[in-house]
Amino acid sequence: MDHIESLESNYIINTYGRKPGYTPALVKGQGSYVWDSSGKKYLDLLGGLAVNIVGHCHPKVTAAIKTQAEMLMHTSNLYYSQPQGELAAMLVESAMPGGKVFFANSGAEANEAAIKLARKRNSERYKIISAKNSFHGRTLASLAATGQPKHQQGFEPLPEGFASAEFNNLNSFAGLVDQQTAAIMIEPVQGEGGVHVAEENFIKGLRELCNEADLLLIFDEVQCGMGRTGKMWAFENYGVTPDLLTVAKGLGGGLPVGAMVAAEPYVEVLQPGSHATTFGGNQVVCSAAQAVLKILREEDFLAQVRQKGYMIRTAMEEIAKQYPQLVKEFRGIGLICALELNRPVAKEILSRCTEEGVLINAIGENILRLLPPLTIVDEELKEGFRIIDRVLKEFM
Ligand SMILES: Cc1ncc(COP(=O)(O)O)c(C=O)c1O
């Protein structure tokens, strides 16, 4: 461990705040568990920040990676690619029949593609309205779309044409629309902002607003898509389809791949030369993603996610009731959930959970977030609840 820590402090730019003597170095994973360099085992309720949706090293995913890696890892995007085509077909058929896909390497890049498409559709319209408290990524345009000034400070001037409106407040969005507005960009469930679920009327209202004002409706499902809410796509919870959908995180099951799916009327907006990326959707990541999607399509998979989501809600609401001085409320849908605390002790609770062998996430000082693998089983969840309950008791 000393060696790993000294490599980190000597050679890695400290953007993640890892702490010597405290942050584990994870070296192995299987299913819902990971192990650190000392052999200590952790229950992973963070799931690589919503990436390890089918658990760690799922045999079907590792087999797909291995087979493809032994055959062909990468070609330029100048050539046809069967794994890319097959993955695009799976995404389009599942999310937006008639649409088409652009492959990127991350969530921010998928959002960049969506922003660029929205601007290119009509040269008069370039403004994007997103929500306050949203998170869309760290590249400059996705950062400009991110409605959290704390992430933007120090990087000004940001690209112009971005404004943010109140989440779950249709009038606030409508009030910002003008002749130059190109799109509304929204996370149906705000993840980094602390797990806030959009209301049905709000999402339906945004769809109508976009239809009336000829705006593109962009859903950023980088965190809340891919089965996370108990439906394949979060938008299915609302009976509303977006014009552009962005996906990443869980798509590759641990390999970096993002995608922007455009609905049928917009598939011609980007043309050869107008957008590209060297690695986007290479053979290995697309093979992994196909394996992930096949698992999500297995019978009852999503019904089980909903059932496990219900189990978490019941357990966490019970915990919230037990410790009202500490826990303000539970929020979530499916397997994206948060406990908001009344006191700024989220980081201390996270530290204690890590010591006790459970990985969770803290957002700021007051919010604990859980994003377990969708494949987690009931017994593992119960083990997690027991430990979280025990740790919370210490803070009473
Ligand atoms: C909703 C959402 N969009 C975009 C991103 C950015 O994704 P990436 O970190 O892969 O660039 C994130 C990352 O947390 C996210 O949660």
mmCIF file of N, CA and C and ligand atoms in Angstrom, residues 49 105-109 111 135-138 142 187 189 191-192 220-224 246 248-249 369, ligand 1:
data_model
loop_
_atom_site.group_PDB
_atom_site.id
_atom_site.type_symbol
_atom_site.label_atom_id
_atom_site.label_comp_id
_atom_site.label_asym_id
_atom_site.label_seq_id
_atom_site.Cartn_x
_atom_site.Cartn_y
_atom_site.Cartn_z
ATOM 1 N N LEU A 49 -19.639 4.121 -9.112
ATOM 2 C CA LEU A 49 -20.468 5.300 -9.452
ATOM 3 C C LEU A 49 -21.401 4.983 -10.620
ATOM 4 N N ASN A 105 -16.912 8.233 -25.628
ATOM 5 C CA ASN A 105 -16.146 7.458 -24.634
ATOM 6 C C ASN A 105 -16.597 7.688 -23.208
ATOM 7 N N SER A 106 -17.501 8.616 -22.990
ATOM 8 C CA SER A 106 -17.879 8.979 -21.620
ATOM 9 C C SER A 106 -19.223 9.692 -21.651
ATOM 10 N N GLY A 107 -19.722 9.976 -20.458
ATOM 11 C CA GLY A 107 -20.986 10.702 -20.367
ATOM 12 C C GLY A 107 -20.849 12.135 -20.858
ATOM 13 N N ALA A 108 -19.761 12.789 -20.446
ATOM 14 C CA ALA A 108 -19.564 14.176 -20.874
ATOM 15 C C ALA A 108 -19.499 14.257 -22.397
ATOM 16 N N GLU A 109 -18.806 13.305 -22.994
ATOM 17 C CA GLU A 109 -18.683 13.323 -24.456
ATOM 18 C C GLU A 109 -19.999 13.014 -25.152
ATOM 19 N N ASN A 111 -22.817 13.907 -23.988
ATOM 20 C CA ASN A 111 -23.552 15.171 -23.878
ATOM 21 C C ASN A 111 -23.013 16.229 -24.845
ATOM 22 N N PHE A 135 -26.067 17.806 -13.312
ATOM 23 C CA PHE A 135 -24.674 17.470 -13.609
ATOM 24 C C PHE A 135 -24.622 16.828 -14.985
ATOM 25 N N HIS A 136 -23.851 17.422 -15.889
ATOM 26 C CA HIS A 136 -23.779 16.877 -17.242
ATOM 27 C C HIS A 136 -22.345 16.569 -17.678
ATOM 28 N N GLY A 137 -21.360 16.810 -16.808
ATOM 29 C CA GLY A 137 -19.991 16.450 -17.164
ATOM 30 C C GLY A 137 -19.015 17.583 -16.925
ATOM 31 N N ARG A 138 -17.743 17.321 -17.238
ATOM 32 C CA ARG A 138 -16.669 18.257 -16.900
ATOM 33 C C ARG A 138 -15.958 18.843 -18.108
ATOM 34 N N SER A 142 -20.236 20.661 -21.481
ATOM 35 C CA SER A 142 -21.087 19.918 -20.539
ATOM 36 C C SER A 142 -21.012 20.562 -19.148
ATOM 37 N N GLU A 187 -31.709 15.719 -16.621
ATOM 38 C CA GLU A 187 -31.586 14.361 -16.075
ATOM 39 C C GLU A 187 -32.954 13.999 -15.483
ATOM 40 N N VAL A 189 -33.578 11.789 -13.459
ATOM 41 C CA VAL A 189 -33.245 11.694 -12.032
ATOM 42 C C VAL A 189 -31.890 12.370 -11.863
ATOM 43 N N GLY A 191 -28.552 12.870 -10.444
ATOM 44 C CA GLY A 191 -27.707 11.970 -9.660
ATOM 45 C C GLY A 191 -26.727 12.719 -8.779
ATOM 46 N N GLU A 192 -25.737 13.381 -9.417
ATOM 47 C CA GLU A 192 -24.711 14.088 -8.644
ATOM 48 C C GLU A 192 -25.311 15.216 -7.800
ATOM 49 N N ASP A 220 -30.452 13.311 -20.335
ATOM 50 C CA ASP A 220 -29.154 12.784 -19.927
ATOM 51 C C ASP A 220 -29.414 11.623 -18.981
ATOM 52 N N GLU A 221 -29.307 10.413 -19.532
ATOM 53 C CA GLU A 221 -29.516 9.210 -18.710
ATOM 54 C C GLU A 221 -28.186 8.505 -18.457
ATOM 55 N N VAL A 222 -27.136 9.311 -18.400
ATOM 56 C CA VAL A 222 -25.806 8.745 -18.172
ATOM 57 C C VAL A 222 -25.783 7.958 -16.854
ATOM 58 N N GLN A 223 -26.451 8.502 -15.840
ATOM 59 C CA GLN A 223 -26.456 7.824 -14.535
ATOM 60 C C GLN A 223 -27.756 7.046 -14.290
ATOM 61 N N CYS A 224 -28.886 7.590 -14.734
ATOM 62 C CA CYS A 224 -30.167 6.980 -14.354
ATOM 63 C C CYS A 224 -30.724 6.032 -15.411
ATOM 64 N N THR A 246 -28.735 10.537 -23.929
ATOM 65 C CA THR A 246 -27.317 10.249 -23.724
ATOM 66 C C THR A 246 -27.150 9.182 -22.646
ATOM 67 N N ALA A 248 -24.035 6.430 -20.801
ATOM 68 C CA ALA A 248 -22.612 6.066 -20.632
ATOM 69 C C ALA A 248 -22.534 5.156 -19.396
ATOM 70 N N LYS A 249 -21.684 5.507 -18.447
ATOM 71 C CA LYS A 249 -21.531 4.775 -17.183
ATOM 72 C C LYS A 249 -21.745 3.262 -17.314
ATOM 73 N N ARG A 369 -25.213 8.567 -0.861
ATOM 74 C CA ARG A 369 -25.846 8.018 -2.071
ATOM 75 C C ARG A 369 -25.476 6.548 -2.250
HETATM 76 C C1 LIG B 1 -26.034 12.565 -15.398
HETATM 77 C C2 LIG B 1 -24.578 12.596 -15.752
HETATM 78 N N1 LIG B 1 -24.205 13.107 -16.932
HETATM 79 C C3 LIG B 1 -22.925 13.154 -17.303
HETATM 80 C C4 LIG B 1 -21.926 12.685 -16.476
HETATM 81 C C5 LIG B 1 -20.508 12.744 -16.923
HETATM 82 O O1 LIG B 1 -20.086 11.471 -17.256
HETATM 83 P P1 LIG B 1 -18.526 11.154 -17.384
HETATM 84 O O2 LIG B 1 -17.944 11.284 -16.024
HETATM 85 O O3 LIG B 1 -18.497 9.745 -17.927
HETATM 86 O O4 LIG B 1 -17.968 12.143 -18.340
HETATM 87 C C6 LIG B 1 -22.267 12.150 -15.238
HETATM 88 C C7 LIG B 1 -21.227 11.678 -14.315
HETATM 89 O O5 LIG B 1 -21.412 11.503 -13.160
HETATM 90 C C8 LIG B 1 -23.618 12.107 -14.855
HETATM 91 O O6 LIG B 1 -24.004 11.602 -13.686
#
